């Protein structure tokens, strides 16, 4: 299947034409709307004047994951959503695609160069451990290296990147794209150690004795359970594991008829991925109505373009099958409430069920080391500092789950919070 991309690449000519449409606003609302505050008019102006290296550097100054954010950001509700062009009833500037153009050109160019001179010198005696190698940790680690600190990043999985490697749907961003950014962050001088599980391969006590500050960017826990009969049948998989598996395995077979349970952006990603991987039918079942679906509208449109079907007001009651999945029984719910309608159950036959109910918050890993609330690490959003002044946290483990660009912004803020704590 031909995979239409979310923000397809511009040709160089198209990029220059689009860049020249920008009004290069003073106090640009697009910059204010970006959580990492990329100087959008500045990087666009550099594209217009054919200074692509300068354009990429402008992006990277604010957002070290400028490539991934150009691909996965919900630009419709962030930078492009606030572009002044809307006021003139014109198409907003395609900021995401311009950013992608600048960043991909930069990486294509950089990969033919010697990266040794990117390494930032260590200027301070303090050492920092970053736990997790997702966007928040990568951003925090990169910012700390820019500030002159020695940083070691610990990741339990074999590949770094977190969500960008394992969790973002392939049609938006591939593991190869994520690897480019990780190579860049490694070249800055971040010591990235994969396959090291904190709490097992290295204890928190050991970290505390070896490092002056510890940053937690460990993301969310596993996908929430449905809590209905049949949930453990072969052919039932949670969406996060499903996306990670098809992104990292050479071959991944899906059912001919796949039901995705959930109504968020991850459910949409899974439903589209099922179609891309060969499902003849991919049906998203959501327990509320269409207008209550939490997924972004552009994601919904994207799913429809892929032929994903939607079943509204459907609450799963049980998964049917003995040795494998044969279908899902649903109860009908009333719109606006979650009350089920008596005697209105129905079944959708299928051979695969993907559960996308959202991820649970963490808790067990940290024990009583830090104050938690609702499974999240309690952290000051301005500095990332937690109830223990040696620990900082940002990204999904502290926020409960937001966009990649939010994690980057929060990780950066925590890096400065860590620096302030050393200077206090
Ligand atoms: Fe350009 Fe739109 Fe940003 Fe103004 S708001 S600088 S027109 S992208």
Coordinates of C-alpha atoms and ligand atoms in Angstrom, one line a residue:
X1 CA 0.0 0.0 0.0
X2 CA 1.3 3.5 -0.8
X3 CA 1.6 5.3 2.4
X4 CA 0.7 9.0 2.3
X5 CA 2.8 10.9 4.8
X6 CA 1.4 13.3 7.3
X7 CA 3.8 16.1 6.2
X8 CA 5.2 15.0 2.8
X9 CA 8.6 16.3 1.8
X10 CA 8.8 19.5 -0.3
X11 CA 11.0 19.7 -3.3
X12 CA 13.7 22.4 -3.0
X13 CA 11.7 24.7 -5.3
X14 CA 8.4 24.1 -3.5
X15 CA 10.1 24.9 -0.2
X16 CA 11.4 28.3 -1.5
X17 CA 8.0 29.2 -2.9
X18 CA 6.3 28.3 0.3
X19 CA 8.9 30.1 2.4
X20 CA 8.4 33.3 0.4
X21 CA 4.7 33.2 1.3
X22 CA 5.6 33.8 5.0
X23 CA 5.0 37.4 6.2
X24 CA 7.9 37.0 8.7
X25 CA 5.8 38.4 11.5
X26 CA 7.2 40.4 14.4
X27 CA 6.2 38.7 17.6
X28 CA 5.2 35.7 15.5
X29 CA 2.2 33.8 16.9
X30 CA 3.6 30.6 15.4
X31 CA 6.7 30.9 17.5
X32 CA 4.6 31.6 20.6
X33 CA 2.4 28.5 19.9
X34 CA 5.4 26.2 19.6
X35 CA 6.2 24.6 23.0
X36 CA 9.9 24.8 22.2
X37 CA 9.5 28.4 20.8
X38 CA 11.4 27.7 17.6
X39 CA 12.0 31.1 15.8
X40 CA 9.7 30.2 12.9
X41 CA 10.0 33.3 10.8
X42 CA 13.8 33.2 11.2
X43 CA 14.2 29.6 10.0
X44 CA 11.7 30.2 7.2
X45 CA 13.5 33.3 6.0
X46 CA 16.7 31.3 5.8
X47 CA 15.0 28.8 3.6
X48 CA 13.8 31.6 1.4
X49 CA 17.4 32.8 1.1
X50 CA 18.8 29.3 0.4
X51 CA 20.6 29.2 3.7
X52 CA 19.4 25.7 4.7
X53 CA 22.2 25.0 7.1
X54 CA 21.4 28.3 9.0
X55 CA 17.7 27.4 8.9
X56 CA 18.4 24.0 10.5
X57 CA 20.7 25.5 13.1
X58 CA 17.9 28.0 14.1
X59 CA 15.6 25.0 14.6
X60 CA 18.1 23.0 16.5
X61 CA 18.9 25.9 18.9
X62 CA 15.4 25.6 20.3
X63 CA 14.6 22.0 19.6
X64 CA 17.2 19.2 19.3
X65 CA 14.5 16.9 18.0
X66 CA 13.6 19.3 15.2
X67 CA 13.4 16.5 12.7
X68 CA 11.0 14.3 14.6
X69 CA 8.8 17.2 15.6
X70 CA 8.6 18.3 12.0
X71 CA 7.0 14.9 11.3
X72 CA 4.9 14.2 14.3
X73 CA 3.8 17.5 15.7
X74 CA 0.1 18.3 15.5
X75 CA 0.9 21.5 13.6
X76 CA -2.8 22.2 12.9
X77 CA -3.3 23.0 16.6
X78 CA 0.1 24.5 17.3
X79 CA 2.2 26.7 14.9
X80 CA 0.2 26.4 11.7
X81 CA -3.0 26.7 13.7
X82 CA -1.9 30.1 14.9
X83 CA -0.5 31.4 11.6
X84 CA -1.8 34.9 10.8
X85 CA -2.7 33.7 7.3
X86 CA -5.9 32.3 8.9
X87 CA -7.0 35.9 9.5
X88 CA -6.8 36.7 5.8
X89 CA -8.6 33.5 4.8
X90 CA -5.5 32.0 3.3
X91 CA -3.8 28.7 3.8
X92 CA -1.5 28.8 6.8
X93 CA 2.2 28.5 6.0
X94 CA 3.2 24.9 5.9
X95 CA 5.6 25.2 8.8
X96 CA 5.9 21.5 9.5
X97 CA 6.9 20.7 5.9
X98 CA 9.3 23.6 5.8
X99 CA 10.9 22.4 9.0
X100 CA 11.1 18.9 7.6
X101 CA 12.8 20.2 4.5
X102 CA 15.5 22.1 6.5
X103 CA 16.1 19.3 8.9
X104 CA 16.3 16.5 6.3
X105 CA 18.6 18.5 4.2
X106 CA 20.8 19.2 7.2
X107 CA 21.0 15.5 8.2
X108 CA 21.7 14.5 4.6
X109 CA 24.6 16.9 4.5
X110 CA 25.9 16.2 8.0
X111 CA 26.0 12.5 7.4
X112 CA 28.9 13.1 4.9
X113 CA 30.8 15.1 7.5
X114 CA 33.0 14.4 10.5
X115 CA 30.8 14.7 13.6
X116 CA 33.8 14.8 16.0
X117 CA 33.8 18.6 16.1
X118 CA 30.1 18.6 17.3
X119 CA 31.2 17.3 20.7
X120 CA 30.8 19.9 23.4
X121 CA 33.5 20.3 26.0
X122 CA 32.8 19.4 29.6
X123 CA 33.1 22.6 31.6
X124 CA 31.7 21.7 35.0
X125 CA 32.5 19.0 37.6
X126 CA 28.9 17.8 38.1
X127 CA 27.7 14.7 36.4
X128 CA 24.1 13.9 35.5
X129 CA 22.3 10.6 34.9
X130 CA 19.3 10.7 32.6
X131 CA 17.0 7.7 32.9
X132 CA 15.1 6.7 29.8
X133 CA 16.0 7.6 26.2
X134 CA 12.7 9.1 25.0
X135 CA 12.2 12.7 23.8
X136 CA 12.3 14.3 27.3
X137 CA 15.5 12.6 28.3
X138 CA 17.2 13.1 25.0
X139 CA 16.3 16.8 25.1
X140 CA 17.4 17.2 28.7
X141 CA 20.7 15.4 28.0
X142 CA 21.4 17.4 24.9
X143 CA 20.7 20.7 26.6
X144 CA 23.0 19.7 29.6
X145 CA 25.8 18.9 27.2
X146 CA 25.3 22.3 25.5
X147 CA 25.6 23.8 29.0
X148 CA 28.9 22.0 29.5
X149 CA 27.8 19.1 31.8
X150 CA 28.8 15.4 31.5
X151 CA 25.7 13.3 30.9
X152 CA 25.1 9.6 30.9
X153 CA 21.8 8.3 29.6
X154 CA 20.5 4.9 30.7
X155 CA 17.9 3.1 28.6
X156 CA 16.5 -0.4 29.4
X157 CA 15.6 -1.3 25.8
X158 CA 18.2 -2.2 23.2
X159 CA 17.5 0.9 21.1
X160 CA 17.3 4.5 22.4
X161 CA 14.6 6.9 21.2
X162 CA 11.6 5.8 23.4
X163 CA 8.4 6.9 21.7
X164 CA 10.2 8.1 18.6
X165 CA 11.7 4.7 18.0
X166 CA 8.9 2.4 19.3
X167 CA 5.7 4.4 19.6
X168 CA 5.2 6.8 16.7
X169 CA 3.4 5.2 13.8
X170 CA 5.7 4.3 10.9
X171 CA 3.9 6.4 8.3
X172 CA 4.8 9.4 10.4
X173 CA 8.3 8.7 11.5
X174 CA 10.6 5.6 11.1
X175 CA 13.1 4.1 13.5
X176 CA 15.8 5.2 10.9
X177 CA 14.7 8.8 11.3
X178 CA 14.9 8.5 15.1
X179 CA 18.3 7.0 14.8
X180 CA 19.6 10.0 13.0
X181 CA 18.6 12.3 15.8
X182 CA 20.1 10.0 18.4
X183 CA 23.4 9.8 16.5
X184 CA 23.4 13.6 16.6
X185 CA 22.8 13.7 20.4
X186 CA 25.5 11.1 20.9
X187 CA 27.9 13.2 18.8
X188 CA 27.2 16.2 21.2
X189 CA 28.9 14.0 23.8
X190 CA 26.0 12.3 25.6
X191 CA 27.1 8.9 26.8
X192 CA 24.1 6.7 25.7
X193 CA 24.0 3.3 27.4
X194 CA 21.3 0.9 26.2
X195 CA 20.2 -2.4 27.7
X196 CA 20.7 -1.0 31.2
X197 CA 17.6 -1.2 33.4
X198 CA 17.7 1.1 36.4
X199 CA 16.6 -0.8 39.5
X200 CA 18.0 -4.1 38.1
X201 CA 21.3 -3.6 36.3
X202 CA 22.1 -0.4 38.3
X203 CA 20.4 0.6 41.5
X204 CA 19.1 4.1 42.4
X205 CA 21.6 4.0 45.3
X206 CA 24.5 3.5 42.9
X207 CA 23.2 6.3 40.7
X208 CA 22.9 8.6 43.7
X209 CA 26.5 8.0 44.7
X210 CA 27.9 8.4 41.1
X211 CA 25.9 11.4 39.9
X212 CA 25.1 14.8 41.2
X213 CA 21.6 14.9 39.7
X214 CA 19.2 12.3 38.3
X215 CA 16.7 13.1 35.6
X216 CA 13.7 10.8 35.0
X217 CA 12.2 10.7 31.6
X218 CA 10.8 7.2 31.8
X219 CA 7.5 7.8 30.0
X220 CA 4.3 6.0 30.9
X221 CA 3.6 2.4 32.0
X222 CA 1.9 -0.4 30.0
X223 CA -1.5 0.1 28.2
X224 CA -4.5 -0.1 30.5
X225 CA -6.4 -3.4 30.6
X226 CA -9.9 -3.8 29.3
X227 CA -10.9 -6.0 32.2
X228 CA -13.3 -8.1 30.2
X229 CA -13.3 -11.9 29.4
X230 CA -11.1 -13.1 26.5
X231 CA -8.6 -10.3 26.9
X232 CA -5.7 -12.7 27.1
X233 CA -6.6 -14.7 23.9
X234 CA -4.0 -15.0 21.2
X235 CA -4.7 -12.2 18.7
X236 CA -5.3 -9.5 21.3
X237 CA -2.5 -7.1 21.6
X238 CA -2.1 -3.6 23.2
X239 CA -1.5 -0.8 20.8
X240 CA 1.8 0.3 22.1
X241 CA 3.3 -3.2 21.8
X242 CA 1.7 -3.5 18.4
X243 CA 3.3 -0.3 17.0
X244 CA 6.6 -1.2 18.6
X245 CA 6.5 -4.7 17.1
X246 CA 5.7 -3.8 13.6
X247 CA 8.2 -0.9 13.6
X248 CA 11.1 -3.1 14.8
X249 CA 10.3 -6.5 13.3
X250 CA 11.2 -7.4 9.7
X251 CA 7.8 -8.8 9.1
X252 CA 4.5 -8.4 11.0
X253 CA 1.3 -10.1 10.1
X254 CA -2.1 -8.6 11.1
X255 CA -5.5 -10.1 10.9
X256 CA -7.6 -9.7 7.8
X257 CA -10.3 -8.0 10.0
X258 CA -8.9 -6.0 12.8
X259 CA -10.8 -4.2 15.6
X260 CA -9.1 -1.4 17.4
X261 CA -10.6 -0.5 20.8
X262 CA -10.2 3.2 21.7
X263 CA -10.7 6.7 20.4
X264 CA -7.4 8.5 20.8
X265 CA -4.5 9.3 18.5
X266 CA -2.7 6.0 19.3
X267 CA -5.9 4.1 18.4
X268 CA -5.9 5.9 15.1
X269 CA -2.2 5.1 14.5
X270 CA -2.9 1.5 15.2
X271 CA -6.0 1.4 12.9
X272 CA -4.1 3.0 10.0
X273 CA -1.1 0.7 10.6
X274 CA -3.3 -2.3 10.4
X275 CA -4.5 -1.2 7.0
X276 CA -1.0 -0.5 5.8
X277 CA 0.1 -3.9 7.0
X278 CA -2.6 -5.6 5.0
X279 CA -5.8 -5.8 7.0
X280 CA -8.8 -5.8 4.6
X281 CA -10.9 -4.1 7.2
X282 CA -9.8 -2.0 10.2
X283 CA -12.6 -1.0 12.5
X284 CA -12.1 1.5 15.3
X285 CA -14.7 1.0 18.1
X286 CA -15.1 3.8 20.6
X287 CA -17.4 3.7 23.6
X288 CA -18.6 7.4 23.1
X289 CA -19.9 9.3 20.1
X290 CA -18.0 10.8 17.2
X291 CA -17.9 14.3 18.6
X292 CA -16.5 13.0 21.9
X293 CA -13.6 11.2 20.3
X294 CA -10.3 12.6 21.8
X295 CA -8.2 12.1 18.6
X296 CA -7.2 15.2 16.7
X297 CA -9.5 16.0 13.7
X298 CA -6.7 15.7 11.2
X299 CA -5.8 12.3 12.5
X300 CA -9.5 11.3 12.1
X301 CA -9.4 12.6 8.5
X302 CA -6.2 10.7 7.9
X303 CA -7.8 7.4 9.2
X304 CA -10.8 7.9 6.9
X305 CA -8.5 8.4 4.0
X306 CA -7.0 5.0 4.8
X307 CA -10.4 3.4 4.7
X308 CA -10.6 2.8 8.5
X309 CA -14.2 2.3 9.6
X310 CA -15.7 3.7 12.8
X311 CA -18.1 2.1 15.2
X312 CA -19.4 4.7 17.8
X313 CA -21.0 4.2 21.1
X314 CA -19.6 0.7 21.4
X315 CA -18.4 -0.6 24.8
X316 CA -16.6 -3.9 24.7
X317 CA -18.2 -6.6 26.8
X318 CA -16.2 -9.7 25.9
X319 CA -13.7 -11.0 23.4
X320 CA -15.1 -14.1 21.7
X321 CA -13.0 -17.1 20.8
X322 CA -11.5 -20.2 22.3
X323 CA -8.0 -20.7 20.9
X324 CA -7.9 -17.4 19.1
X325 CA -10.0 -14.2 18.6
X326 CA -13.2 -14.6 16.6
X327 CA -14.9 -11.4 17.4
X328 CA -15.8 -8.8 20.0
X329 CA -19.2 -8.4 21.7
X330 CA -20.1 -4.8 22.3
X331 CA -22.9 -3.1 24.3
X332 CA -24.4 0.0 22.8
X333 CA -24.0 3.2 24.9
X334 CA -26.0 6.4 25.0
X335 CA -24.2 9.4 23.5
X336 CA -23.1 11.9 26.1
X337 CA -23.2 9.2 28.8
X338 CA -21.6 5.9 29.1
X339 CA -24.9 4.2 30.1
X340 CA -25.3 1.0 28.2
X341 CA -28.6 0.3 26.4
X342 CA -30.1 -3.0 27.7
X343 CA -30.6 -5.7 25.0
X344 CA -28.7 -3.8 22.3
X345 CA -25.5 -5.9 22.3
X346 CA -23.9 -6.7 19.0
X347 CA -20.8 -8.5 17.7
X348 CA -18.1 -7.6 15.3
X349 CA -16.3 -10.6 13.9
X350 CA -12.6 -10.2 13.6
X351 CA -9.3 -12.1 13.9
X352 CA -7.3 -9.5 15.7
X353 CA -8.0 -7.0 18.5
X354 CA -5.8 -4.0 19.3
X355 CA -6.4 -2.4 22.6
X356 CA -5.6 1.4 22.7
X357 CA -7.1 2.6 26.0
X358 CA -4.2 4.8 26.9
X359 CA -1.2 3.9 29.1
X360 CA -1.2 3.6 32.8
X361 CA 0.9 5.9 34.9
X362 CA 4.1 4.7 36.5
X363 CA 4.6 3.9 40.1
X364 CA 6.2 0.7 41.0
X365 CA 9.7 1.5 39.6
X366 CA 10.2 4.5 41.9
X367 CA 8.6 3.1 45.0
X368 CA 8.5 5.6 47.8
X369 CA 11.6 7.4 46.6
X370 CA 9.6 10.4 45.2
X371 CA 6.2 11.9 45.8
X372 CA 3.7 10.7 43.2
X373 CA 0.2 11.8 42.4
X374 CA -2.2 9.6 40.3
X375 CA 0.8 7.5 39.2
X376 CA 2.7 10.6 38.0
X377 CA 6.0 11.9 39.4
X378 CA 5.2 15.2 41.1
X379 CA 7.6 17.7 39.6
X380 CA 7.7 21.5 39.3
X381 CA 6.9 22.2 35.6
X382 CA 9.2 25.2 35.6
X383 CA 12.3 23.4 36.7
X384 CA 11.4 19.7 36.8
X385 CA 12.5 19.4 40.4
X386 CA 10.7 16.7 42.4
X387 CA 10.1 16.1 46.1
X388 CA 13.8 15.0 46.3
X389 CA 16.1 17.9 45.3
X390 CA 18.5 15.5 43.6
X391 CA 15.8 14.1 41.2
X392 CA 14.2 15.9 38.3
X393 CA 11.5 14.6 36.0
X394 CA 9.7 15.7 32.8
X395 CA 7.9 14.2 29.9
X396 CA 5.1 11.8 30.1
X397 CA 6.1 10.3 33.6
X398 CA 5.4 13.8 35.0
X399 CA 2.8 15.2 32.7
X400 CA 0.7 12.0 32.3
X401 CA 1.1 12.0 28.5
X402 CA 1.5 14.8 26.0
X403 CA 3.1 15.5 22.6
X404 CA 6.7 14.8 21.7
X405 CA 7.3 18.6 21.4
X406 CA 6.0 19.1 24.9
X407 CA 8.4 16.5 26.2
X408 CA 11.3 18.2 24.4
X409 CA 10.3 21.6 26.0
X410 CA 9.9 20.1 29.4
X411 CA 13.2 18.2 29.2
X412 CA 15.0 21.4 28.2
X413 CA 13.4 23.3 31.1
X414 CA 14.5 20.5 33.5
X415 CA 18.1 20.8 32.2
X416 CA 18.1 24.5 33.2
X417 CA 16.5 23.5 36.5
X418 CA 19.3 21.1 37.2
X419 CA 21.9 23.8 36.4
X420 CA 20.1 26.3 38.7
X421 CA 20.2 23.7 41.5
X422 CA 24.0 23.4 41.2
X423 CA 24.3 27.2 41.3
X424 CA 21.9 27.6 44.3
Ligands
LIG1 FE1 5.0 33.2 8.8 FE2 2.5 32.5 9.6 FE3 4.5 32.6 11.4 FE4 3.6 34.9 10.4 S1 2.5 33.4 11.7 S2 5.7 34.3 10.7 S3 3.0 34.2 8.3 S4 4.4 31.2 9.6

